[in-house]
Amino acid sequence: MTTGSGALSVTLCRDPRQFAALEEPWNALFRSCRTATPFQSHAWLHSWWLSYGRDGRLRVVLVRRGGELVGAAALMLVHRPLPLLVPLGGGITDHSDVLVADEHADRVIPALARGLHQAARGAVVDLREVRPGAAAEAVFAHWPGVRSRLADSTCMELPALPFDELVKRMPASGGQRVRAKLRKTDAAGIEEREVTEYEVPRAVRTLLRLHEKQWRGRGVTPEHLRPRFAEHLTRATRRMVRTGEGRLTEFRLEGRVVAANVTLLSRSFSGGYLYGADPDLRARKVDVATLLLRHETGRALAEGRQVVSFLRGSEPYKNHWRPETVVNQRFLMARTALAPLLRLHESQVTGRERAVDALREALPAARDWRARLGELRVR
């Protein structure tokens, strides 16, 4: 597919080899897009495709100005439950978006919307986990067909401030506990070290081993234990460490790695993606979450990044820091003739969400019922 838009050209890439060869211009575009998160880097997307992609399903819309890549949307065609165009990255990606060069945004966005519209054909475009303010918002606004906006996952974010300033945001009693925990952590003598590109494979194996050990018996995410995830995380992290889009930090105690953390980076954004920690640290009164946050906020501040993200999830330990709650968006878009298909998909999505909400509400009652049943059996 090729269309003209003044000096712009729009093409559709379906060849994985061509997508692989786009690394250099893609990286230049990624760096020129202010709102991009690390999950739009070529390293992350191409690595994900190698581990999770399906033959014949790649759909990457490209906008060029002369020979310069100024816009891109990396998608994959799926057929279940309906024909959909979904972002590369899948369920292991916390933020999806398109890439638009800031300098040419006013012309690239309409061209990218038209390119996506043509690429969609008989499918619904389903962009999940779009961060507020993302470039995809503008594409959604320029969509020439039918569209719908839904809420998606909740994320927690902090401003990149000196750690003492973050502690002051907490209630006084909470701040005192954090300072006491850090004194005990520092007294333990834990050393921090960032691994090099060539050490990443060994370090990822250690991280995943610690991650499994940390969550054993408490409901670890099954995908994190699968070989394809390990292959993707190793490949993507190695490339991202090389290009400055990520880092892997190890925390050592008495010469042994006791915790490790992968952080993904973009121009203004630092996100703690995955960590693993030895449960034995609790016996030493080491608060790993606070240790990691202090390290990451310090690095983000030094590097001039504005946001330190906990990424998806609203776990109680995150709320202690009084973060900003950011709700991702889900954009559904289709050609006008496919309005019934979009509405069907929308009803299925909202129906599943209502069922999940009902289950969450029912679980406390179910636990209470099981407890009472246990009491009756004892009697």
PDB file of N, CA and C in Angstrom, residues 273-345:
ATOM      1  N   TYR A 273      10.337  -2.438  35.181  1.00  0.00           N
ATOM      2  CA  TYR A 273       9.549  -3.461  34.497  1.00  0.00           C
ATOM      3  C   TYR A 273       9.434  -4.762  35.295  1.00  0.00           C
ATOM      4  N   LEU A 274      10.551  -5.300  35.758  1.00  0.00           N
ATOM      5  CA  LEU A 274      10.502  -6.603  36.438  1.00  0.00           C
ATOM      6  C   LEU A 274      11.681  -6.700  37.393  1.00  0.00           C
ATOM      7  N   TYR A 275      11.419  -7.204  38.594  1.00  0.00           N
ATOM      8  CA  TYR A 275      12.526  -7.423  39.523  1.00  0.00           C
ATOM      9  C   TYR A 275      12.362  -8.767  40.214  1.00  0.00           C
ATOM     10  N   GLY A 276      13.438  -9.236  40.760  1.00  0.00           N
ATOM     11  CA  GLY A 276      13.443 -10.450  41.557  1.00  0.00           C
ATOM     12  C   GLY A 276      14.280 -10.212  42.796  1.00  0.00           C
ATOM     13  N   ALA A 277      13.872 -10.790  43.915  1.00  0.00           N
ATOM     14  CA  ALA A 277      14.597 -10.592  45.165  1.00  0.00           C
ATOM     15  C   ALA A 277      14.547 -11.866  45.999  1.00  0.00           C
ATOM     16  N   ASP A 278      15.630 -12.141  46.679  1.00  0.00           N
ATOM     17  CA  ASP A 278      15.700 -13.305  47.556  1.00  0.00           C
ATOM     18  C   ASP A 278      14.814 -13.062  48.774  1.00  0.00           C
ATOM     19  N   PRO A 279      13.847 -13.948  49.041  1.00  0.00           N
ATOM     20  CA  PRO A 279      12.963 -13.746  50.209  1.00  0.00           C
ATOM     21  C   PRO A 279      13.725 -13.702  51.532  1.00  0.00           C
ATOM     22  N   ASP A 280      14.946 -14.251  51.552  1.00  0.00           N
ATOM     23  CA  ASP A 280      15.727 -14.243  52.788  1.00  0.00           C
ATOM     24  C   ASP A 280      16.099 -12.826  53.226  1.00  0.00           C
ATOM     25  N   LEU A 281      15.983 -11.863  52.306  1.00  0.00           N
ATOM     26  CA  LEU A 281      16.307 -10.484  52.671  1.00  0.00           C
ATOM     27  C   LEU A 281      15.378  -9.953  53.749  1.00  0.00           C
ATOM     28  N   ARG A 282      14.167 -10.504  53.800  1.00  0.00           N
ATOM     29  CA  ARG A 282      13.229 -10.039  54.827  1.00  0.00           C
ATOM     30  C   ARG A 282      13.777 -10.299  56.228  1.00  0.00           C
ATOM     31  N   ALA A 283      14.477 -11.423  56.389  1.00  0.00           N
ATOM     32  CA  ALA A 283      15.048 -11.741  57.701  1.00  0.00           C
ATOM     33  C   ALA A 283      16.131 -10.739  58.102  1.00  0.00           C
ATOM     34  N   ARG A 284      16.735 -10.101  57.116  1.00  0.00           N
ATOM     35  CA  ARG A 284      17.760  -9.086  57.378  1.00  0.00           C
ATOM     36  C   ARG A 284      17.154  -7.683  57.461  1.00  0.00           C
ATOM     37  N   LYS A 285      15.822  -7.587  57.433  1.00  0.00           N
ATOM     38  CA  LYS A 285      15.114  -6.308  57.508  1.00  0.00           C
ATOM     39  C   LYS A 285      15.423  -5.398  56.317  1.00  0.00           C
ATOM     40  N   VAL A 286      15.660  -6.007  55.148  1.00  0.00           N
ATOM     41  CA  VAL A 286      15.930  -5.238  53.940  1.00  0.00           C
ATOM     42  C   VAL A 286      14.623  -5.038  53.187  1.00  0.00           C
ATOM     43  N   ASP A 287      14.227  -3.788  52.970  1.00  0.00           N
ATOM     44  CA  ASP A 287      13.024  -3.456  52.210  1.00  0.00           C
ATOM     45  C   ASP A 287      13.432  -3.260  50.754  1.00  0.00           C
ATOM     46  N   VAL A 288      13.241  -4.301  49.943  1.00  0.00           N
ATOM     47  CA  VAL A 288      13.723  -4.277  48.562  1.00  0.00           C
ATOM     48  C   VAL A 288      13.005  -3.225  47.733  1.00  0.00           C
ATOM     49  N   ALA A 289      11.680  -3.108  47.881  1.00  0.00           N
ATOM     50  CA  ALA A 289      10.919  -2.154  47.077  1.00  0.00           C
ATOM     51  C   ALA A 289      11.415  -0.727  47.297  1.00  0.00           C
ATOM     52  N   THR A 290      11.686  -0.369  48.536  1.00  0.00           N
ATOM     53  CA  THR A 290      12.191   0.971  48.834  1.00  0.00           C
ATOM     54  C   THR A 290      13.601   1.146  48.309  1.00  0.00           C
ATOM     55  N   LEU A 291      14.426   0.114  48.434  1.00  0.00           N
ATOM     56  CA  LEU A 291      15.787   0.157  47.893  1.00  0.00           C
ATOM     57  C   LEU A 291      15.773   0.405  46.388  1.00  0.00           C
ATOM     58  N   LEU A 292      14.909  -0.303  45.669  1.00  0.00           N
ATOM     59  CA  LEU A 292      14.823  -0.146  44.218  1.00  0.00           C
ATOM     60  C   LEU A 292      14.320   1.248  43.854  1.00  0.00           C
ATOM     61  N   LEU A 293      13.307   1.738  44.571  1.00  0.00           N
ATOM     62  CA  LEU A 293      12.752   3.042  44.247  1.00  0.00           C
ATOM     63  C   LEU A 293      13.779   4.146  44.479  1.00  0.00           C
ATOM     64  N   ARG A 294      14.533   4.058  45.546  1.00  0.00           N
ATOM     65  CA  ARG A 294      15.559   5.070  45.795  1.00  0.00           C
ATOM     66  C   ARG A 294      16.590   5.076  44.678  1.00  0.00           C
ATOM     67  N   HIS A 295      16.976   3.895  44.240  1.00  0.00           N
ATOM     68  CA  HIS A 295      17.955   3.806  43.153  1.00  0.00           C
ATOM     69  C   HIS A 295      17.398   4.395  41.864  1.00  0.00           C
ATOM     70  N   GLU A 296      16.156   4.030  41.524  1.00  0.00           N
ATOM     71  CA  GLU A 296      15.588   4.452  40.240  1.00  0.00           C
ATOM     72  C   GLU A 296      15.261   5.941  40.215  1.00  0.00           C
ATOM     73  N   THR A 297      14.775   6.494  41.315  1.00  0.00           N
ATOM     74  CA  THR A 297      14.487   7.929  41.320  1.00  0.00           C
ATOM     75  C   THR A 297      15.774   8.736  41.227  1.00  0.00           C
ATOM     76  N   GLY A 298      16.823   8.256  41.871  1.00  0.00           N
ATOM     77  CA  GLY A 298      18.100   8.945  41.778  1.00  0.00           C
ATOM     78  C   GLY A 298      18.650   8.959  40.370  1.00  0.00           C
ATOM     79  N   ARG A 299      18.543   7.827  39.677  1.00  0.00           N
ATOM     80  CA  ARG A 299      19.025   7.753  38.299  1.00  0.00           C
ATOM     81  C   ARG A 299      18.169   8.604  37.371  1.00  0.00           C
ATOM     82  N   ALA A 300      16.846   8.542  37.538  1.00  0.00           N
ATOM     83  CA  ALA A 300      15.959   9.321  36.670  1.00  0.00           C
ATOM     84  C   ALA A 300      16.234  10.807  36.817  1.00  0.00           C
ATOM     85  N   LEU A 301      16.429  11.266  38.040  1.00  0.00           N
ATOM     86  CA  LEU A 301      16.705  12.679  38.283  1.00  0.00           C
ATOM     87  C   LEU A 301      18.024  13.080  37.634  1.00  0.00           C
ATOM     88  N   ALA A 302      19.040  12.253  37.777  1.00  0.00           N
ATOM     89  CA  ALA A 302      20.355  12.561  37.206  1.00  0.00           C
ATOM     90  C   ALA A 302      20.315  12.593  35.679  1.00  0.00           C
ATOM     91  N   GLU A 303      19.444  11.783  35.093  1.00  0.00           N
ATOM     92  CA  GLU A 303      19.370  11.679  33.630  1.00  0.00           C
ATOM     93  C   GLU A 303      18.360  12.642  33.016  1.00  0.00           C
ATOM     94  N   GLY A 304      17.659  13.418  33.840  1.00  0.00           N
ATOM     95  CA  GLY A 304      16.714  14.399  33.330  1.00  0.00           C
ATOM     96  C   GLY A 304      15.384  13.831  32.897  1.00  0.00           C
ATOM     97  N   ARG A 305      15.005  12.665  33.391  1.00  0.00           N
ATOM     98  CA  ARG A 305      13.687  12.093  33.077  1.00  0.00           C
ATOM     99  C   ARG A 305      12.668  12.626  34.077  1.00  0.00           C
ATOM    100  N   GLN A 306      11.453  12.878  33.582  1.00  0.00           N
ATOM    101  CA  GLN A 306      10.450  13.521  34.435  1.00  0.00           C
ATOM    102  C   GLN A 306       9.582  12.544  35.218  1.00  0.00           C
ATOM    103  N   VAL A 307       9.440  11.314  34.726  1.00  0.00           N
ATOM    104  CA  VAL A 307       8.474  10.372  35.302  1.00  0.00           C
ATOM    105  C   VAL A 307       9.172   9.080  35.722  1.00  0.00           C
ATOM    106  N   VAL A 308       8.857   8.641  36.943  1.00  0.00           N
ATOM    107  CA  VAL A 308       9.259   7.312  37.411  1.00  0.00           C
ATOM    108  C   VAL A 308       7.972   6.514  37.580  1.00  0.00           C
ATOM    109  N   SER A 309       7.822   5.481  36.762  1.00  0.00           N
ATOM    110  CA  SER A 309       6.556   4.751  36.732  1.00  0.00           C
ATOM    111  C   SER A 309       6.668   3.396  37.408  1.00  0.00           C
ATOM    112  N   PHE A 310       5.631   3.073  38.210  1.00  0.00           N
ATOM    113  CA  PHE A 310       5.478   1.716  38.733  1.00  0.00           C
ATOM    114  C   PHE A 310       4.833   0.807  37.688  1.00  0.00           C
ATOM    115  N   LEU A 311       4.429   1.378  36.558  1.00  0.00           N
ATOM    116  CA  LEU A 311       3.733   0.663  35.483  1.00  0.00           C
ATOM    117  C   LEU A 311       2.381   0.143  35.986  1.00  0.00           C
ATOM    118  N   ARG A 312       1.868  -0.915  35.374  1.00  0.00           N
ATOM    119  CA  ARG A 312       0.477  -1.292  35.655  1.00  0.00           C
ATOM    120  C   ARG A 312       0.316  -1.885  37.054  1.00  0.00           C
ATOM    121  N   GLY A 313      -0.879  -1.652  37.594  1.00  0.00           N
ATOM    122  CA  GLY A 313      -1.201  -2.223  38.899  1.00  0.00           C
ATOM    123  C   GLY A 313      -1.305  -1.160  39.975  1.00  0.00           C
ATOM    124  N   SER A 314      -2.201  -1.369  40.908  1.00  0.00           N
ATOM    125  CA  SER A 314      -2.405  -0.408  42.003  1.00  0.00           C
ATOM    126  C   SER A 314      -2.210  -1.092  43.351  1.00  0.00           C
ATOM    127  N   GLU A 315      -1.143  -1.880  43.459  1.00  0.00           N
ATOM    128  CA  GLU A 315      -0.871  -2.610  44.686  1.00  0.00           C
ATOM    129  C   GLU A 315      -0.684  -1.647  45.855  1.00  0.00           C
ATOM    130  N   PRO A 316      -1.053  -2.074  47.061  1.00  0.00           N
ATOM    131  CA  PRO A 316      -1.000  -1.172  48.221  1.00  0.00           C
ATOM    132  C   PRO A 316       0.374  -0.550  48.458  1.00  0.00           C
ATOM    133  N   TYR A 317       1.465  -1.302  48.237  1.00  0.00           N
ATOM    134  CA  TYR A 317       2.786  -0.749  48.539  1.00  0.00           C
ATOM    135  C   TYR A 317       3.090   0.467  47.661  1.00  0.00           C
ATOM    136  N   LYS A 318       2.502   0.534  46.464  1.00  0.00           N
ATOM    137  CA  LYS A 318       2.709   1.692  45.593  1.00  0.00           C
ATOM    138  C   LYS A 318       2.005   2.930  46.148  1.00  0.00           C
ATOM    139  N   ASN A 319       0.823   2.720  46.717  1.00  0.00           N
ATOM    140  CA  ASN A 319       0.030   3.850  47.206  1.00  0.00           C
ATOM    141  C   ASN A 319       0.660   4.546  48.405  1.00  0.00           C
ATOM    142  N   HIS A 320       1.580   3.857  49.097  1.00  0.00           N
ATOM    143  CA  HIS A 320       2.249   4.484  50.233  1.00  0.00           C
ATOM    144  C   HIS A 320       2.985   5.757  49.824  1.00  0.00           C
ATOM    145  N   TRP A 321       3.389   5.812  48.529  1.00  0.00           N
ATOM    146  CA  TRP A 321       4.199   6.938  48.063  1.00  0.00           C
ATOM    147  C   TRP A 321       3.341   8.068  47.494  1.00  0.00           C
ATOM    148  N   ARG A 322       2.035   7.946  47.596  1.00  0.00           N
ATOM    149  CA  ARG A 322       1.107   8.943  47.057  1.00  0.00           C
ATOM    150  C   ARG A 322       1.406   9.259  45.580  1.00  0.00           C
ATOM    151  N   PRO A 323       1.434   8.231  44.756  1.00  0.00           N
ATOM    152  CA  PRO A 323       1.713   8.461  43.336  1.00  0.00           C
ATOM    153  C   PRO A 323       0.489   9.036  42.626  1.00  0.00           C
ATOM    154  N   GLU A 324       0.718   9.497  41.411  1.00  0.00           N
ATOM    155  CA  GLU A 324      -0.388   9.911  40.551  1.00  0.00           C
ATOM    156  C   GLU A 324      -0.987   8.675  39.905  1.00  0.00           C
ATOM    157  N   THR A 325      -2.296   8.574  39.929  1.00  0.00           N
ATOM    158  CA  THR A 325      -2.983   7.472  39.269  1.00  0.00           C
ATOM    159  C   THR A 325      -3.223   7.845  37.807  1.00  0.00           C
ATOM    160  N   VAL A 326      -2.736   7.017  36.909  1.00  0.00           N
ATOM    161  CA  VAL A 326      -2.874   7.251  35.471  1.00  0.00           C
ATOM    162  C   VAL A 326      -3.628   6.064  34.879  1.00  0.00           C
ATOM    163  N   VAL A 327      -4.750   6.326  34.241  1.00  0.00           N
ATOM    164  CA  VAL A 327      -5.557   5.254  33.654  1.00  0.00           C
ATOM    165  C   VAL A 327      -5.279   5.183  32.158  1.00  0.00           C
ATOM    166  N   ASN A 328      -4.731   4.051  31.718  1.00  0.00           N
ATOM    167  CA  ASN A 328      -4.515   3.848  30.289  1.00  0.00           C
ATOM    168  C   ASN A 328      -5.850   3.844  29.545  1.00  0.00           C
ATOM    169  N   GLN A 329      -5.774   4.093  28.237  1.00  0.00           N
ATOM    170  CA  GLN A 329      -6.963   4.118  27.392  1.00  0.00           C
ATOM    171  C   GLN A 329      -6.924   2.967  26.394  1.00  0.00           C
ATOM    172  N   ARG A 330      -8.090   2.614  25.911  1.00  0.00           N
ATOM    173  CA  ARG A 330      -8.215   1.594  24.871  1.00  0.00           C
ATOM    174  C   ARG A 330      -9.004   2.209  23.720  1.00  0.00           C
ATOM    175  N   PHE A 331      -8.387   2.278  22.546  1.00  0.00           N
ATOM    176  CA  PHE A 331      -9.003   2.877  21.374  1.00  0.00           C
ATOM    177  C   PHE A 331      -9.433   1.797  20.395  1.00  0.00           C
ATOM    178  N   LEU A 332     -10.709   1.784  20.061  1.00  0.00           N
ATOM    179  CA  LEU A 332     -11.253   0.899  19.038  1.00  0.00           C
ATOM    180  C   LEU A 332     -11.586   1.739  17.819  1.00  0.00           C
ATOM    181  N   MET A 333     -11.102   1.324  16.633  1.00  0.00           N
ATOM    182  CA  MET A 333     -11.318   2.078  15.404  1.00  0.00           C
ATOM    183  C   MET A 333     -11.577   1.116  14.257  1.00  0.00           C
ATOM    184  N   ALA A 334     -12.466   1.498  13.356  1.00  0.00           N
ATOM    185  CA  ALA A 334     -12.787   0.650  12.208  1.00  0.00           C
ATOM    186  C   ALA A 334     -13.338   1.511  11.081  1.00  0.00           C
ATOM    187  N   ARG A 335     -13.384   0.940   9.893  1.00  0.00           N
ATOM    188  CA  ARG A 335     -14.055   1.607   8.781  1.00  0.00           C
ATOM    189  C   ARG A 335     -15.545   1.707   9.097  1.00  0.00           C
ATOM    190  N   THR A 336     -16.178   2.709   8.517  1.00  0.00           N
ATOM    191  CA  THR A 336     -17.596   2.951   8.804  1.00  0.00           C
ATOM    192  C   THR A 336     -18.450   1.723   8.502  1.00  0.00           C
ATOM    193  N   ALA A 337     -18.114   1.010   7.438  1.00  0.00           N
ATOM    194  CA  ALA A 337     -18.896  -0.173   7.068  1.00  0.00           C
ATOM    195  C   ALA A 337     -18.796  -1.272   8.121  1.00  0.00           C
ATOM    196  N   LEU A 338     -17.757  -1.202   8.980  1.00  0.00           N
ATOM    197  CA  LEU A 338     -17.557  -2.232  10.001  1.00  0.00           C
ATOM    198  C   LEU A 338     -18.075  -1.798  11.370  1.00  0.00           C
ATOM    199  N   ALA A 339     -18.931  -0.790  11.394  1.00  0.00           N
ATOM    200  CA  ALA A 339     -19.486  -0.321  12.667  1.00  0.00           C
ATOM    201  C   ALA A 339     -20.117  -1.452  13.490  1.00  0.00           C
ATOM    202  N   PRO A 340     -20.901  -2.360  12.888  1.00  0.00           N
ATOM    203  CA  PRO A 340     -21.471  -3.458  13.697  1.00  0.00           C
ATOM    204  C   PRO A 340     -20.399  -4.340  14.333  1.00  0.00           C
ATOM    205  N   LEU A 341     -19.288  -4.575  13.595  1.00  0.00           N
ATOM    206  CA  LEU A 341     -18.212  -5.401  14.136  1.00  0.00           C
ATOM    207  C   LEU A 341     -17.547  -4.704  15.322  1.00  0.00           C
ATOM    208  N   LEU A 342     -17.313  -3.392  15.192  1.00  0.00           N
ATOM    209  CA  LEU A 342     -16.712  -2.647  16.301  1.00  0.00           C
ATOM    210  C   LEU A 342     -17.624  -2.673  17.525  1.00  0.00           C
ATOM    211  N   ARG A 343     -18.935  -2.467  17.319  1.00  0.00           N
ATOM    212  CA  ARG A 343     -19.857  -2.458  18.459  1.00  0.00           C
ATOM    213  C   ARG A 343     -19.928  -3.828  19.115  1.00  0.00           C
ATOM    214  N   LEU A 344     -19.853  -4.887  18.309  1.00  0.00           N
ATOM    215  CA  LEU A 344     -19.850  -6.234  18.872  1.00  0.00           C
ATOM    216  C   LEU A 344     -18.617  -6.449  19.734  1.00  0.00           C
ATOM    217  N   HIS A 345     -17.465  -6.044  19.207  1.00  0.00           N
ATOM    218  CA  HIS A 345     -16.230  -6.198  19.977  1.00  0.00           C
ATOM    219  C   HIS A 345     -16.281  -5.363  21.254  1.00  0.00           C
TER     220      HIS A 345
END
